[in-house]
Short mmCIF file of C-alpha atoms in Angstrom, two decimals:
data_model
loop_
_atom_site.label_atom_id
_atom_site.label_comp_id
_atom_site.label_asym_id
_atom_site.label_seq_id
_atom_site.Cartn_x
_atom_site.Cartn_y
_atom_site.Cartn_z
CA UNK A 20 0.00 0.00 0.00
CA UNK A 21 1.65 3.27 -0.99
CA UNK A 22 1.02 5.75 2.22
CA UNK A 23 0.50 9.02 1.66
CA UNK A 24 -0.83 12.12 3.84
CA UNK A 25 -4.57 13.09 4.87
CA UNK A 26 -3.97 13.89 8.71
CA UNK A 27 -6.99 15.87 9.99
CA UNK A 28 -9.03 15.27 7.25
CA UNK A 29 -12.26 13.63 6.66
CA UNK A 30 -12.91 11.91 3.37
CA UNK A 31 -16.51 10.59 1.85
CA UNK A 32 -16.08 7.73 0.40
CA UNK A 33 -19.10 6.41 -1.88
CA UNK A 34 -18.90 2.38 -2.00
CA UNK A 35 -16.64 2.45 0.35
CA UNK A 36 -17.17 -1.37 1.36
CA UNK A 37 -16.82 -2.50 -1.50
CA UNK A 38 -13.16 -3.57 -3.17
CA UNK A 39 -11.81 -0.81 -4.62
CA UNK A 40 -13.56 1.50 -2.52
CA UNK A 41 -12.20 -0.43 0.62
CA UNK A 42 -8.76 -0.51 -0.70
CA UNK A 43 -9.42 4.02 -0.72
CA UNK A 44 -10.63 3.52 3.46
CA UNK A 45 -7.41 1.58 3.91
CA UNK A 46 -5.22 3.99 2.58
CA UNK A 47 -7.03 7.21 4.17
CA UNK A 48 -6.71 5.49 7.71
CA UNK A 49 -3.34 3.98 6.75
CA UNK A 50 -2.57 8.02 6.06
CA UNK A 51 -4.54 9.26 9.48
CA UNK A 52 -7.00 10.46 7.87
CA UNK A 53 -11.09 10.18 8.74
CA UNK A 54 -13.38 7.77 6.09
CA UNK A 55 -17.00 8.14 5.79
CA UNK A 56 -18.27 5.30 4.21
CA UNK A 57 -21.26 5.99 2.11
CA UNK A 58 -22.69 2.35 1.60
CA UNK A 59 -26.24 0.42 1.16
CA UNK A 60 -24.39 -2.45 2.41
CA UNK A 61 -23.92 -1.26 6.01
CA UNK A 62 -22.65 -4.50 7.52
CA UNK A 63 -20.06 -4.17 5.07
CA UNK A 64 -19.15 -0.89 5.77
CA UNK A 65 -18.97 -1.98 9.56
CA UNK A 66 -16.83 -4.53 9.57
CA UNK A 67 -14.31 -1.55 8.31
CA UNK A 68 -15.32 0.40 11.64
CA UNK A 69 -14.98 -2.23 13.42
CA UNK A 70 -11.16 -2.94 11.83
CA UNK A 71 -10.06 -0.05 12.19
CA UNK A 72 -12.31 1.77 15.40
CA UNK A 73 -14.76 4.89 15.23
CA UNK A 74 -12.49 7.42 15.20
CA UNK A 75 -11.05 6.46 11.67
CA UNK A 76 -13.85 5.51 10.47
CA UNK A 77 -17.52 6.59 9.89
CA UNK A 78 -20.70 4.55 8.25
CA UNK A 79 -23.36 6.20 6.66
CA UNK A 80 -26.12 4.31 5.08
CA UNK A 81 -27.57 5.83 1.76
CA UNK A 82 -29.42 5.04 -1.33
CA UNK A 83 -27.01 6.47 -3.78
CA UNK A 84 -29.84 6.54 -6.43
CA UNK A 85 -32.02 8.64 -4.85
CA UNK A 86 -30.74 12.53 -4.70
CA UNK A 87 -32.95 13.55 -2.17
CA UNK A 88 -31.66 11.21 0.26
CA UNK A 89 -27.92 11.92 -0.78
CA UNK A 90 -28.81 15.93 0.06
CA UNK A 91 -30.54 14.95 3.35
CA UNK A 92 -28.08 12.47 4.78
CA UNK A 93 -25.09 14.46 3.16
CA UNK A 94 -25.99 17.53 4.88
CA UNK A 95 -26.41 15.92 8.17
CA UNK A 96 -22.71 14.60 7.69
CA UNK A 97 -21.38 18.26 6.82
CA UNK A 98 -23.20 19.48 10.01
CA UNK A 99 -21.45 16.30 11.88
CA UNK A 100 -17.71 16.73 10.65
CA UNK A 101 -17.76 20.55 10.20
CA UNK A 102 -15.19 20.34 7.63
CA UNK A 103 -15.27 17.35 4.04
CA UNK A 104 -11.57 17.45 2.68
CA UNK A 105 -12.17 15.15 0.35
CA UNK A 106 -15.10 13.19 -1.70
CA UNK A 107 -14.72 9.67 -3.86
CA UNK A 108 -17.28 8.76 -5.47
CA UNK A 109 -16.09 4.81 -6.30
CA UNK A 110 -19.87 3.39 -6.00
CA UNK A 111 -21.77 2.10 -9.47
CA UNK A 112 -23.30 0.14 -11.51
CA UNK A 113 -22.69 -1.95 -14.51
CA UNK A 114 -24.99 -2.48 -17.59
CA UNK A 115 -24.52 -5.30 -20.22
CA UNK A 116 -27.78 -5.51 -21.58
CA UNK A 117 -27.37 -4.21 -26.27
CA UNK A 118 -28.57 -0.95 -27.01
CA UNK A 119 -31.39 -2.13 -29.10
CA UNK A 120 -32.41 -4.08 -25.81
CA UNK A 121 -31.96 -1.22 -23.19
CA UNK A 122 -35.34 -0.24 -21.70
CA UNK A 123 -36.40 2.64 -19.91
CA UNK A 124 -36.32 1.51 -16.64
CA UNK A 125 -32.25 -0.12 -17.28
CA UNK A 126 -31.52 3.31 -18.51
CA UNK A 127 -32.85 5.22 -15.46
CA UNK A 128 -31.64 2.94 -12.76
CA UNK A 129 -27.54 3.08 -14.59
CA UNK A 130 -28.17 7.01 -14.78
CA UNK A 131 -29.54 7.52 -11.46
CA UNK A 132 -26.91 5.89 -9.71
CA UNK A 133 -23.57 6.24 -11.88
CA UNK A 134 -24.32 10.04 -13.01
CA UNK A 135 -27.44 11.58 -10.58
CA UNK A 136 -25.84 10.02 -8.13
CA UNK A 137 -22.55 11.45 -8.16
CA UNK A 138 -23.87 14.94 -9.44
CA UNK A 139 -26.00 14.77 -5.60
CA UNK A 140 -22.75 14.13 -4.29
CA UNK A 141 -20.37 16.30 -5.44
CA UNK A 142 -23.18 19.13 -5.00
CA UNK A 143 -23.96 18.56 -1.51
CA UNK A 144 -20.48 19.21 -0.40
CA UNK A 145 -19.32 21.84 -2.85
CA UNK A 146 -20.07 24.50 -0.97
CA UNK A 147 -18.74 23.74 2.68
CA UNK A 148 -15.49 23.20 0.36
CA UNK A 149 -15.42 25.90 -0.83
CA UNK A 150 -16.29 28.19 2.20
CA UNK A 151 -12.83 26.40 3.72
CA UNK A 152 -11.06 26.88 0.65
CA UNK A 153 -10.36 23.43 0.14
CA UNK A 154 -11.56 19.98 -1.63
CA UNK A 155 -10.13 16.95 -3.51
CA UNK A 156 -12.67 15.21 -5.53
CA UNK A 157 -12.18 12.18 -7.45
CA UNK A 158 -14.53 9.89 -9.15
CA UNK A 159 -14.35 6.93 -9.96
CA UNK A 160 -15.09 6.56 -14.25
CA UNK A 161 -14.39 3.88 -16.66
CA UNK A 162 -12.44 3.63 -20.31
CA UNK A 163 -15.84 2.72 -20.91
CA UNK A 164 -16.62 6.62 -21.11
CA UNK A 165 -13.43 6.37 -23.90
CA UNK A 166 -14.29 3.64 -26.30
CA UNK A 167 -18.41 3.29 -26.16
CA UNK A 168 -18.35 0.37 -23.78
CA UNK A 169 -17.79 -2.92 -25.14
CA UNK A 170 -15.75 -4.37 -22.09
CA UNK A 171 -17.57 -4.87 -19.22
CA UNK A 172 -20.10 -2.47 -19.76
CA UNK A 173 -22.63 -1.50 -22.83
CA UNK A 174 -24.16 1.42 -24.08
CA UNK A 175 -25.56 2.64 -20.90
CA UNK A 176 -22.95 2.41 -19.47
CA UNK A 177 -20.96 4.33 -21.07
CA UNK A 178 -22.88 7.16 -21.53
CA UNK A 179 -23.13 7.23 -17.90
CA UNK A 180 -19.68 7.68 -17.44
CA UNK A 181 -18.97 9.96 -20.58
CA UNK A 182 -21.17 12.14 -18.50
CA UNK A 183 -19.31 11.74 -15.48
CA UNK A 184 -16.07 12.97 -17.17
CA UNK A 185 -17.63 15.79 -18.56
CA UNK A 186 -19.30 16.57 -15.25
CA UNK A 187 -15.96 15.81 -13.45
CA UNK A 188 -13.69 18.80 -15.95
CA UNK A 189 -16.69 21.03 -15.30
CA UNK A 190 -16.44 20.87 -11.20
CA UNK A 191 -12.65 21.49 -11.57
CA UNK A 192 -13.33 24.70 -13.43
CA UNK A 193 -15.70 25.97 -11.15
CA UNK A 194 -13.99 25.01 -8.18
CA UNK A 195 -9.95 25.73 -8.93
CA UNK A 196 -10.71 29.57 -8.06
CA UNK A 197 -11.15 27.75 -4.68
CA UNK A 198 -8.71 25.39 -4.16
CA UNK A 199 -11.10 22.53 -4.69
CA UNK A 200 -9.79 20.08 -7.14
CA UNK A 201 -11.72 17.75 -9.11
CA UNK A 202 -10.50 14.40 -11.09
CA UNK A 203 -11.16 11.04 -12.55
CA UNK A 204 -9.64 7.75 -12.12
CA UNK A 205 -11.01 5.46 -15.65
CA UNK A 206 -9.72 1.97 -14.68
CA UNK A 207 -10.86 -1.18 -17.31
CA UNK A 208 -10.48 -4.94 -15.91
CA UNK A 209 -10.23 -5.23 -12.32
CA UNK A 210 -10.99 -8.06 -9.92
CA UNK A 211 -13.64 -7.01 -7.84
CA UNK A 212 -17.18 -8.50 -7.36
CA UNK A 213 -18.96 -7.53 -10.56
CA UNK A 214 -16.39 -9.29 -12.71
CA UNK A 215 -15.72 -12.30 -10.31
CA UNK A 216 -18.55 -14.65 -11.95
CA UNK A 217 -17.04 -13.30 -15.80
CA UNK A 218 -16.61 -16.35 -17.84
CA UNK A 219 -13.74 -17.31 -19.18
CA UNK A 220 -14.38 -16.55 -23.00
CA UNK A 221 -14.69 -12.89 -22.34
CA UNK A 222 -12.15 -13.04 -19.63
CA UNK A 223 -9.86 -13.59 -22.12
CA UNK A 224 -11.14 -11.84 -24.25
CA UNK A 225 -10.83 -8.45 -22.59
CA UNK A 226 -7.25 -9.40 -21.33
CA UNK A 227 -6.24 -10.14 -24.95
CA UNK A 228 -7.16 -5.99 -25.51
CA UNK A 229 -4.65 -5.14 -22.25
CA UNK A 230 -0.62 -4.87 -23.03
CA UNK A 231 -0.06 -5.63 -18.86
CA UNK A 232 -2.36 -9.33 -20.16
CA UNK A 233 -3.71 -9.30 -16.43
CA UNK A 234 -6.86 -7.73 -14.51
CA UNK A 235 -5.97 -4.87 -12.01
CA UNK A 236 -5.68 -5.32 -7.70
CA UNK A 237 -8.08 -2.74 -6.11
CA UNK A 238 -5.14 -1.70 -4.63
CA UNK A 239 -4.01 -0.72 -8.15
CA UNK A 240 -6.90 1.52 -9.12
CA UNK A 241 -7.06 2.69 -5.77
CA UNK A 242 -3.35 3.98 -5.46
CA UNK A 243 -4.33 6.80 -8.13
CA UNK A 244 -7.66 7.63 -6.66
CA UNK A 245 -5.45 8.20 -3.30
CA UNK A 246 -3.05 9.90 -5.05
CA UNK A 247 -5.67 12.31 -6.47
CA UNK A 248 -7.34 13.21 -2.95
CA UNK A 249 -3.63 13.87 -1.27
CA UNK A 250 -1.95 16.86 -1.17
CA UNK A 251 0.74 15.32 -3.33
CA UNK A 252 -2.22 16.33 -6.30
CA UNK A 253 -2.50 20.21 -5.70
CA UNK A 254 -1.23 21.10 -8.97
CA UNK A 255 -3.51 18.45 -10.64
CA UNK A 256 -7.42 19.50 -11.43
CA UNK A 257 -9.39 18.27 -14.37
CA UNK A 258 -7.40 15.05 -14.82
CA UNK A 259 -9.12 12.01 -16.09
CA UNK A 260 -6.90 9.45 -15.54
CA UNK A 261 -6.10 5.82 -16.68
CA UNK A 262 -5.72 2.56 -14.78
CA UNK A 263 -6.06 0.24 -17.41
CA UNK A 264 -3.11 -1.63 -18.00
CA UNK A 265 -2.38 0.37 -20.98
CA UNK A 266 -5.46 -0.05 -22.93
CA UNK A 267 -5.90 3.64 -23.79
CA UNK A 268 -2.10 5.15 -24.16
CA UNK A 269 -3.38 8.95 -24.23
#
């Protein structure tokens, strides 16, 4: 795990108990910093309290889908910690189903979670960072957004995400006057729950696509999302970066 800095600061972290989300709370605590996990799966989210003890980390139960809830239960956690250094949006949703076959209700549910969602998100703590003159917010994306799906995800899918980069170099231009920072981490394969039930044709398939010929660690895709919220980042806003084994050389 690379360690970096976030003493004194308290960090949202969307899907936090999940893997690459829980490889972010290990390297906030493992930097002394405060994680809020933002999860529907609370006992998840508690066994990383219980790890790791309530004064590293918070749990926060919320339907990431529904904005009104994200505003409500946001706001109570701004009132609660005073202060939110940092936001990471990591939690989504994958859709596989052809365009032609996409119905209404597929296309709401991936929007309302991998692009509402995050829009509630990054909106409900905006302003309390920018009344401290501070904020590092990184989402987490997909090459998906880059190539019109075709990986893990379809057409939903990657419109969803297109529109979270867009959304994502739009914050950081409204927010660099002050000093909040706003970036993208785009990872492709990576062995986390959604893919761990992938069978083996299109594993190796998508592999065959990847010059590294492996799926990512959490860790991996985490170690740039980490790197994004530290201080190590200041000069960086805007950035949609790649974790993808080299599948997109930009």
């Amino acid at each position: 795990m690379i360690s970096m800095d976030y003493s004194g600061k308290n960090y949202i972290v969307t899907g936090g108990a999940g893997g690459i989300g829980g490889a972010v709370v290990d390297g906030i605590v493992a930097g002394n910093g405060h994680a809020i996990i933002v999860d529907i799966n609370e006992t998840a989210a508690r066994k990383y309290q219980e790890k790791y003890g309530k004064d590293k980390v918070s749990v926060a139960n919320v339907n990431l889908a529904d904005p009104a809830e994200i505003r409500e239960k946001f706001g109570k956690l701004v009132e609660e910690f005073g202060q939110i250094h940092g936001l990471i949006c990591v939690a989504g949703v994958v859709s596989t189903p052809k365009f032609e076959d996409v119905t209404q209700e597929e296309w709401d549910r991936v929007i309302a979670i991998n692009l509402t969602g995050v829009y509630a998100s990054i909106q409900s703590v905006f302003t309390n960072m920018k009344e401290h003159n501070y904020g590092r917010i990184v989402v987490v994306s997909s090459v998906a957004a880059q190539v019109g799906g075709g990986l893990l995800g379809t057409s939903v899918y990657a419109a969803s995400k297109g529109g979270v980069n867009s959304l994502i170099k739009a914050v950081a231009k409204e927010g660099g006057p002050f000093n909040v920072a706003c970036c993208g981490v785009c990872p492709a394969y990576t062995k986390t729950a959604i893919t761990a039930n992938m069978d083996m044709d299109r594993h190796n398939r998508i592999l065959s696509q990847i010059p590294l010929g492996r799926p990512a660690d959490p860790q991996e895709i985490a170690n740039l999302i980490l790197f994004y919220a530290s201080d190590l980042a200041s000069f960086v806003t805007g950035e949609i970066g790649n974790a993808d084994g080299g599948l997109r050389m930009d």
